[in-house]
């Protein structure tokens, strides 16, 4: 459902989450700014994404992150539909990317969420959640029909994401491929494909 906190709309299926966010947003509003990326942000976004995934538990031990390269390739291919940054003072400390996905090999109004990154020293401050909610709000305003992601159900369920057998991502366990309709439409059915930038 859509709610409004401090004049901003966001998605949540949990009313208790609304109260918690009201308190957290008041703190974030003091010195945080969320905006669309600028060209001058590119290096900072690369740095944030690398550091956020440097010791990610899903990476093999000793493996170097590649998520920052995904963002770079999406941008080079004009496939970075939405790129938001979180700025504290004059320093960018968080970022989220959205890119188009295909359903059954055809263009859709659905988008992949991710990567989403926050500098390790600023994680657990609600910044990632705020980026996700603002990003989804922007997608709605752009006419998007839905969003998908590959991630931990326990974390992303708070935003309304859930596994749906109608949408599949080849090679990924169904419980980790999550979707969220952003309009009251019939759920599409079929195989989802991310942009090639994710696999180059």
PDB file of C-alpha atoms in Angstrom:
ATOM      1  CA  UNK A   1       0.000   0.000   0.000  1.00  0.00           C
ATOM      2  CA  UNK A   2       1.052   3.598  -0.546  1.00  0.00           C
ATOM      3  CA  UNK A   3       1.553   5.710   2.582  1.00  0.00           C
ATOM      4  CA  UNK A   4       2.791   9.223   3.167  1.00  0.00           C
ATOM      5  CA  UNK A   5       5.396  10.261   5.726  1.00  0.00           C
ATOM      6  CA  UNK A   6       6.746  13.801   5.982  1.00  0.00           C
ATOM      7  CA  UNK A   7       5.075  14.648   2.693  1.00  0.00           C
ATOM      8  CA  UNK A   8       6.682  11.726   0.868  1.00  0.00           C
ATOM      9  CA  UNK A   9       4.898   8.676  -0.494  1.00  0.00           C
ATOM     10  CA  UNK A  10       6.282   5.209   0.024  1.00  0.00           C
ATOM     11  CA  UNK A  11       5.266   1.581  -0.192  1.00  0.00           C
ATOM     12  CA  UNK A  12       4.750  -0.643   2.833  1.00  0.00           C
ATOM     13  CA  UNK A  13       2.510  -3.511   3.867  1.00  0.00           C
ATOM     14  CA  UNK A  14       3.150  -2.941   7.561  1.00  0.00           C
ATOM     15  CA  UNK A  15       1.530  -0.117   9.551  1.00  0.00           C
ATOM     16  CA  UNK A  16       4.044  -0.571  12.364  1.00  0.00           C
ATOM     17  CA  UNK A  17       6.725   0.159   9.773  1.00  0.00           C
ATOM     18  CA  UNK A  18       5.047   3.524   9.149  1.00  0.00           C
ATOM     19  CA  UNK A  19       5.512   4.626  12.754  1.00  0.00           C
ATOM     20  CA  UNK A  20       9.136   3.482  12.773  1.00  0.00           C
ATOM     21  CA  UNK A  21       9.831   5.340   9.534  1.00  0.00           C
ATOM     22  CA  UNK A  22       8.264   8.534  10.823  1.00  0.00           C
ATOM     23  CA  UNK A  23      10.866   8.635  13.595  1.00  0.00           C
ATOM     24  CA  UNK A  24      13.756   7.629  11.360  1.00  0.00           C
ATOM     25  CA  UNK A  25      12.881  10.018   8.525  1.00  0.00           C
ATOM     26  CA  UNK A  26      12.860  12.965  10.927  1.00  0.00           C
ATOM     27  CA  UNK A  27      16.475  12.148  11.795  1.00  0.00           C
ATOM     28  CA  UNK A  28      17.501  11.612   8.180  1.00  0.00           C
ATOM     29  CA  UNK A  29      15.936  14.876   7.033  1.00  0.00           C
ATOM     30  CA  UNK A  30      18.364  16.869   9.192  1.00  0.00           C
ATOM     31  CA  UNK A  31      21.460  16.372   7.065  1.00  0.00           C
ATOM     32  CA  UNK A  32      20.531  13.963   4.269  1.00  0.00           C
ATOM     33  CA  UNK A  33      19.631  14.677   0.677  1.00  0.00           C
ATOM     34  CA  UNK A  34      18.377  12.187  -1.902  1.00  0.00           C
ATOM     35  CA  UNK A  35      18.599  13.087  -5.589  1.00  0.00           C
ATOM     36  CA  UNK A  36      19.194  11.875  -9.144  1.00  0.00           C
ATOM     37  CA  UNK A  37      22.831  11.184  -9.970  1.00  0.00           C
ATOM     38  CA  UNK A  38      24.963  13.735 -11.811  1.00  0.00           C
ATOM     39  CA  UNK A  39      27.924  13.017 -14.048  1.00  0.00           C
ATOM     40  CA  UNK A  40      30.245  14.277 -11.336  1.00  0.00           C
ATOM     41  CA  UNK A  41      28.883  11.550  -9.019  1.00  0.00           C
ATOM     42  CA  UNK A  42      30.062   8.613 -11.119  1.00  0.00           C
ATOM     43  CA  UNK A  43      33.379   8.033  -9.352  1.00  0.00           C
ATOM     44  CA  UNK A  44      31.785   8.275  -5.909  1.00  0.00           C
ATOM     45  CA  UNK A  45      29.070   5.806  -6.942  1.00  0.00           C
ATOM     46  CA  UNK A  46      31.731   3.384  -8.158  1.00  0.00           C
ATOM     47  CA  UNK A  47      33.584   3.691  -4.845  1.00  0.00           C
ATOM     48  CA  UNK A  48      30.443   3.241  -2.723  1.00  0.00           C
ATOM     49  CA  UNK A  49      29.299   0.196  -4.668  1.00  0.00           C
ATOM     50  CA  UNK A  50      32.710  -1.461  -4.491  1.00  0.00           C
ATOM     51  CA  UNK A  51      33.041  -0.935  -0.750  1.00  0.00           C
ATOM     52  CA  UNK A  52      29.470  -2.022  -0.026  1.00  0.00           C
ATOM     53  CA  UNK A  53      30.007  -5.357  -1.783  1.00  0.00           C
ATOM     54  CA  UNK A  54      33.681  -5.861  -0.929  1.00  0.00           C
ATOM     55  CA  UNK A  55      32.986  -8.344   1.864  1.00  0.00           C
ATOM     56  CA  UNK A  56      29.525  -9.447   0.822  1.00  0.00           C
ATOM     57  CA  UNK A  57      28.699 -12.950   2.117  1.00  0.00           C
ATOM     58  CA  UNK A  58      27.444 -14.058  -1.314  1.00  0.00           C
ATOM     59  CA  UNK A  59      30.873 -13.537  -2.859  1.00  0.00           C
ATOM     60  CA  UNK A  60      33.419 -16.318  -2.851  1.00  0.00           C
ATOM     61  CA  UNK A  61      36.283 -15.729  -0.370  1.00  0.00           C
ATOM     62  CA  UNK A  62      38.849 -13.421  -1.931  1.00  0.00           C
ATOM     63  CA  UNK A  63      36.642 -12.552  -4.910  1.00  0.00           C
ATOM     64  CA  UNK A  64      36.558  -8.907  -5.933  1.00  0.00           C
ATOM     65  CA  UNK A  65      33.190  -7.144  -6.337  1.00  0.00           C
ATOM     66  CA  UNK A  66      31.840  -6.568  -9.837  1.00  0.00           C
ATOM     67  CA  UNK A  67      28.644  -4.687  -8.996  1.00  0.00           C
ATOM     68  CA  UNK A  68      30.247  -1.299  -9.676  1.00  0.00           C
ATOM     69  CA  UNK A  69      31.085  -2.484 -13.192  1.00  0.00           C
ATOM     70  CA  UNK A  70      27.441  -3.428 -13.757  1.00  0.00           C
ATOM     71  CA  UNK A  71      26.374   0.144 -13.044  1.00  0.00           C
ATOM     72  CA  UNK A  72      29.061   1.490 -15.362  1.00  0.00           C
ATOM     73  CA  UNK A  73      27.946  -0.799 -18.207  1.00  0.00           C
ATOM     74  CA  UNK A  74      24.271   0.028 -17.670  1.00  0.00           C
ATOM     75  CA  UNK A  75      25.123   3.721 -17.905  1.00  0.00           C
ATOM     76  CA  UNK A  76      27.225   3.222 -21.045  1.00  0.00           C
ATOM     77  CA  UNK A  77      24.332   1.364 -22.696  1.00  0.00           C
ATOM     78  CA  UNK A  78      21.714   3.963 -21.716  1.00  0.00           C
ATOM     79  CA  UNK A  79      20.034   1.284 -19.608  1.00  0.00           C
ATOM     80  CA  UNK A  80      20.278   3.006 -16.244  1.00  0.00           C
ATOM     81  CA  UNK A  81      16.603   3.899 -15.961  1.00  0.00           C
ATOM     82  CA  UNK A  82      16.931   5.481 -12.541  1.00  0.00           C
ATOM     83  CA  UNK A  83      20.020   6.249 -10.479  1.00  0.00           C
ATOM     84  CA  UNK A  84      19.567   7.887  -7.071  1.00  0.00           C
ATOM     85  CA  UNK A  85      22.192   8.925  -4.549  1.00  0.00           C
ATOM     86  CA  UNK A  86      22.058   9.625  -0.833  1.00  0.00           C
ATOM     87  CA  UNK A  87      24.173  12.615   0.119  1.00  0.00           C
ATOM     88  CA  UNK A  88      25.241  13.582   3.622  1.00  0.00           C
ATOM     89  CA  UNK A  89      26.681  17.065   3.633  1.00  0.00           C
ATOM     90  CA  UNK A  90      28.843  17.080   0.516  1.00  0.00           C
ATOM     91  CA  UNK A  91      29.552  13.341   0.581  1.00  0.00           C
ATOM     92  CA  UNK A  92      27.653  10.660  -1.312  1.00  0.00           C
ATOM     93  CA  UNK A  93      27.165   7.667   0.971  1.00  0.00           C
ATOM     94  CA  UNK A  94      24.495   5.611  -0.794  1.00  0.00           C
ATOM     95  CA  UNK A  95      23.219   4.700  -4.243  1.00  0.00           C
ATOM     96  CA  UNK A  96      20.494   2.683  -5.950  1.00  0.00           C
ATOM     97  CA  UNK A  97      20.074   1.663  -9.583  1.00  0.00           C
ATOM     98  CA  UNK A  98      17.059   0.499 -11.576  1.00  0.00           C
ATOM     99  CA  UNK A  99      17.244  -0.959 -15.078  1.00  0.00           C
ATOM    100  CA  UNK A 100      14.733  -2.410 -17.560  1.00  0.00           C
ATOM    101  CA  UNK A 101      14.015  -6.133 -17.709  1.00  0.00           C
ATOM    102  CA  UNK A 102      12.512  -8.276 -20.440  1.00  0.00           C
ATOM    103  CA  UNK A 103       9.623 -10.650 -19.804  1.00  0.00           C
ATOM    104  CA  UNK A 104       9.497 -13.575 -22.234  1.00  0.00           C
ATOM    105  CA  UNK A 105      12.063 -11.745 -24.339  1.00  0.00           C
ATOM    106  CA  UNK A 106       9.914  -8.658 -24.796  1.00  0.00           C
ATOM    107  CA  UNK A 107      10.179  -5.112 -23.490  1.00  0.00           C
ATOM    108  CA  UNK A 108       8.076  -4.454 -20.434  1.00  0.00           C
ATOM    109  CA  UNK A 109       7.318  -1.691 -18.003  1.00  0.00           C
ATOM    110  CA  UNK A 110       9.032  -3.725 -15.289  1.00  0.00           C
ATOM    111  CA  UNK A 111      12.422  -2.843 -13.847  1.00  0.00           C
ATOM    112  CA  UNK A 112      15.164  -4.571 -11.933  1.00  0.00           C
ATOM    113  CA  UNK A 113      16.118  -3.060  -8.587  1.00  0.00           C
ATOM    114  CA  UNK A 114      19.805  -3.135  -7.855  1.00  0.00           C
ATOM    115  CA  UNK A 115      22.524  -2.841  -7.087  1.00  0.00           C
ATOM    116  CA  UNK A 116      21.717  -0.839  -3.965  1.00  0.00           C
ATOM    117  CA  UNK A 117      24.730   0.234  -1.923  1.00  0.00           C
ATOM    118  CA  UNK A 118      25.509   2.128   1.267  1.00  0.00           C
ATOM    119  CA  UNK A 119      28.997   2.757   2.634  1.00  0.00           C
ATOM    120  CA  UNK A 120      29.688   0.183   5.374  1.00  0.00           C
ATOM    121  CA  UNK A 121      30.081   2.848   8.066  1.00  0.00           C
ATOM    122  CA  UNK A 122      26.590   4.179   7.285  1.00  0.00           C
ATOM    123  CA  UNK A 123      24.741   0.892   7.004  1.00  0.00           C
ATOM    124  CA  UNK A 124      21.883   0.138   9.438  1.00  0.00           C
ATOM    125  CA  UNK A 125      20.916   3.832   9.437  1.00  0.00           C
ATOM    126  CA  UNK A 126      17.865   3.422   7.193  1.00  0.00           C
ATOM    127  CA  UNK A 127      19.562   4.915   4.140  1.00  0.00           C
ATOM    128  CA  UNK A 128      19.161   1.849   1.953  1.00  0.00           C
ATOM    129  CA  UNK A 129      15.484   1.597   2.863  1.00  0.00           C
ATOM    130  CA  UNK A 130      14.953   5.240   2.013  1.00  0.00           C
ATOM    131  CA  UNK A 131      16.662   4.841  -1.353  1.00  0.00           C
ATOM    132  CA  UNK A 132      14.473   1.845  -2.164  1.00  0.00           C
ATOM    133  CA  UNK A 133      11.241   3.595  -1.221  1.00  0.00           C
ATOM    134  CA  UNK A 134      12.117   6.785  -3.085  1.00  0.00           C
ATOM    135  CA  UNK A 135      13.219   4.774  -6.101  1.00  0.00           C
ATOM    136  CA  UNK A 136       9.932   2.876  -6.207  1.00  0.00           C
ATOM    137  CA  UNK A 137       8.071   6.168  -5.866  1.00  0.00           C
ATOM    138  CA  UNK A 138       9.964   7.561  -8.857  1.00  0.00           C
ATOM    139  CA  UNK A 139       9.196   4.451 -10.906  1.00  0.00           C
ATOM    140  CA  UNK A 140       5.490   4.847 -10.167  1.00  0.00           C
ATOM    141  CA  UNK A 141       5.629   8.456 -11.347  1.00  0.00           C
ATOM    142  CA  UNK A 142       7.329   7.293 -14.554  1.00  0.00           C
ATOM    143  CA  UNK A 143       4.515   4.836 -15.258  1.00  0.00           C
ATOM    144  CA  UNK A 144       6.295   1.614 -14.311  1.00  0.00           C
ATOM    145  CA  UNK A 145       4.127  -1.449 -13.807  1.00  0.00           C
ATOM    146  CA  UNK A 146       6.413  -3.333 -11.451  1.00  0.00           C
ATOM    147  CA  UNK A 147       9.861  -4.109 -10.082  1.00  0.00           C
ATOM    148  CA  UNK A 148      11.844  -7.289  -9.530  1.00  0.00           C
ATOM    149  CA  UNK A 149      14.973  -8.114  -7.593  1.00  0.00           C
ATOM    150  CA  UNK A 150      17.235 -10.906  -6.479  1.00  0.00           C
ATOM    151  CA  UNK A 151      17.669 -10.725  -2.722  1.00  0.00           C
ATOM    152  CA  UNK A 152      16.876 -11.815   0.805  1.00  0.00           C
ATOM    153  CA  UNK A 153      13.105 -12.214   1.329  1.00  0.00           C
ATOM    154  CA  UNK A 154      13.281 -11.247   5.008  1.00  0.00           C
ATOM    155  CA  UNK A 155      14.665  -7.829   4.120  1.00  0.00           C
ATOM    156  CA  UNK A 156      12.682  -6.964   0.996  1.00  0.00           C
ATOM    157  CA  UNK A 157       9.270  -8.149   2.188  1.00  0.00           C
ATOM    158  CA  UNK A 158       8.982  -4.930   4.202  1.00  0.00           C
ATOM    159  CA  UNK A 159       8.692  -3.046   0.903  1.00  0.00           C
ATOM    160  CA  UNK A 160       6.001  -5.366  -0.431  1.00  0.00           C
ATOM    161  CA  UNK A 161       8.251  -7.636  -2.515  1.00  0.00           C
ATOM    162  CA  UNK A 162       7.442 -11.338  -2.553  1.00  0.00           C
ATOM    163  CA  UNK A 163       8.081 -14.443  -4.583  1.00  0.00           C
ATOM    164  CA  UNK A 164       5.521 -15.118  -7.315  1.00  0.00           C
ATOM    165  CA  UNK A 165       5.541 -18.316  -9.337  1.00  0.00           C
ATOM    166  CA  UNK A 166       4.357 -16.404 -12.399  1.00  0.00           C
ATOM    167  CA  UNK A 167       7.740 -14.688 -12.800  1.00  0.00           C
ATOM    168  CA  UNK A 168      10.900 -16.756 -12.903  1.00  0.00           C
ATOM    169  CA  UNK A 169      14.606 -16.034 -13.224  1.00  0.00           C
ATOM    170  CA  UNK A 170      16.444 -18.982 -14.692  1.00  0.00           C
ATOM    171  CA  UNK A 171      18.905 -20.645 -12.347  1.00  0.00           C
ATOM    172  CA  UNK A 172      17.687 -18.803  -9.246  1.00  0.00           C
ATOM    173  CA  UNK A 173      15.665 -20.409  -6.409  1.00  0.00           C
ATOM    174  CA  UNK A 174      12.130 -19.032  -6.550  1.00  0.00           C
ATOM    175  CA  UNK A 175      12.174 -17.790  -2.952  1.00  0.00           C
ATOM    176  CA  UNK A 176      15.010 -15.353  -3.725  1.00  0.00           C
ATOM    177  CA  UNK A 177      13.540 -13.843  -6.887  1.00  0.00           C
ATOM    178  CA  UNK A 178      11.024 -11.269  -5.704  1.00  0.00           C
ATOM    179  CA  UNK A 179       8.558  -9.002  -7.453  1.00  0.00           C
ATOM    180  CA  UNK A 180       6.343  -6.036  -6.648  1.00  0.00           C
ATOM    181  CA  UNK A 181       3.521  -4.777  -8.902  1.00  0.00           C
ATOM    182  CA  UNK A 182       3.395  -0.976  -8.876  1.00  0.00           C
ATOM    183  CA  UNK A 183      -0.030  -0.783 -10.503  1.00  0.00           C
ATOM    184  CA  UNK A 184      -3.255  -2.717 -10.139  1.00  0.00           C
ATOM    185  CA  UNK A 185      -2.714  -4.860 -13.211  1.00  0.00           C
ATOM    186  CA  UNK A 186      -2.798  -8.520 -14.095  1.00  0.00           C
ATOM    187  CA  UNK A 187       0.506 -10.061 -13.060  1.00  0.00           C
ATOM    188  CA  UNK A 188       2.642 -10.913 -16.104  1.00  0.00           C
ATOM    189  CA  UNK A 189       3.827 -14.473 -16.479  1.00  0.00           C
ATOM    190  CA  UNK A 190       7.066 -15.829 -17.853  1.00  0.00           C
ATOM    191  CA  UNK A 191      10.837 -15.679 -17.704  1.00  0.00           C
ATOM    192  CA  UNK A 192      12.562 -12.458 -16.693  1.00  0.00           C
ATOM    193  CA  UNK A 193      15.840 -11.386 -18.274  1.00  0.00           C
ATOM    194  CA  UNK A 194      18.098  -8.665 -16.918  1.00  0.00           C
ATOM    195  CA  UNK A 195      20.087  -6.363 -19.185  1.00  0.00           C
ATOM    196  CA  UNK A 196      23.257  -7.972 -20.632  1.00  0.00           C
ATOM    197  CA  UNK A 197      25.308  -5.493 -18.562  1.00  0.00           C
ATOM    198  CA  UNK A 198      24.786  -7.823 -15.607  1.00  0.00           C
ATOM    199  CA  UNK A 199      26.602 -10.680 -17.321  1.00  0.00           C
ATOM    200  CA  UNK A 200      29.407  -9.146 -19.398  1.00  0.00           C
TER     201      UNK A 200
END
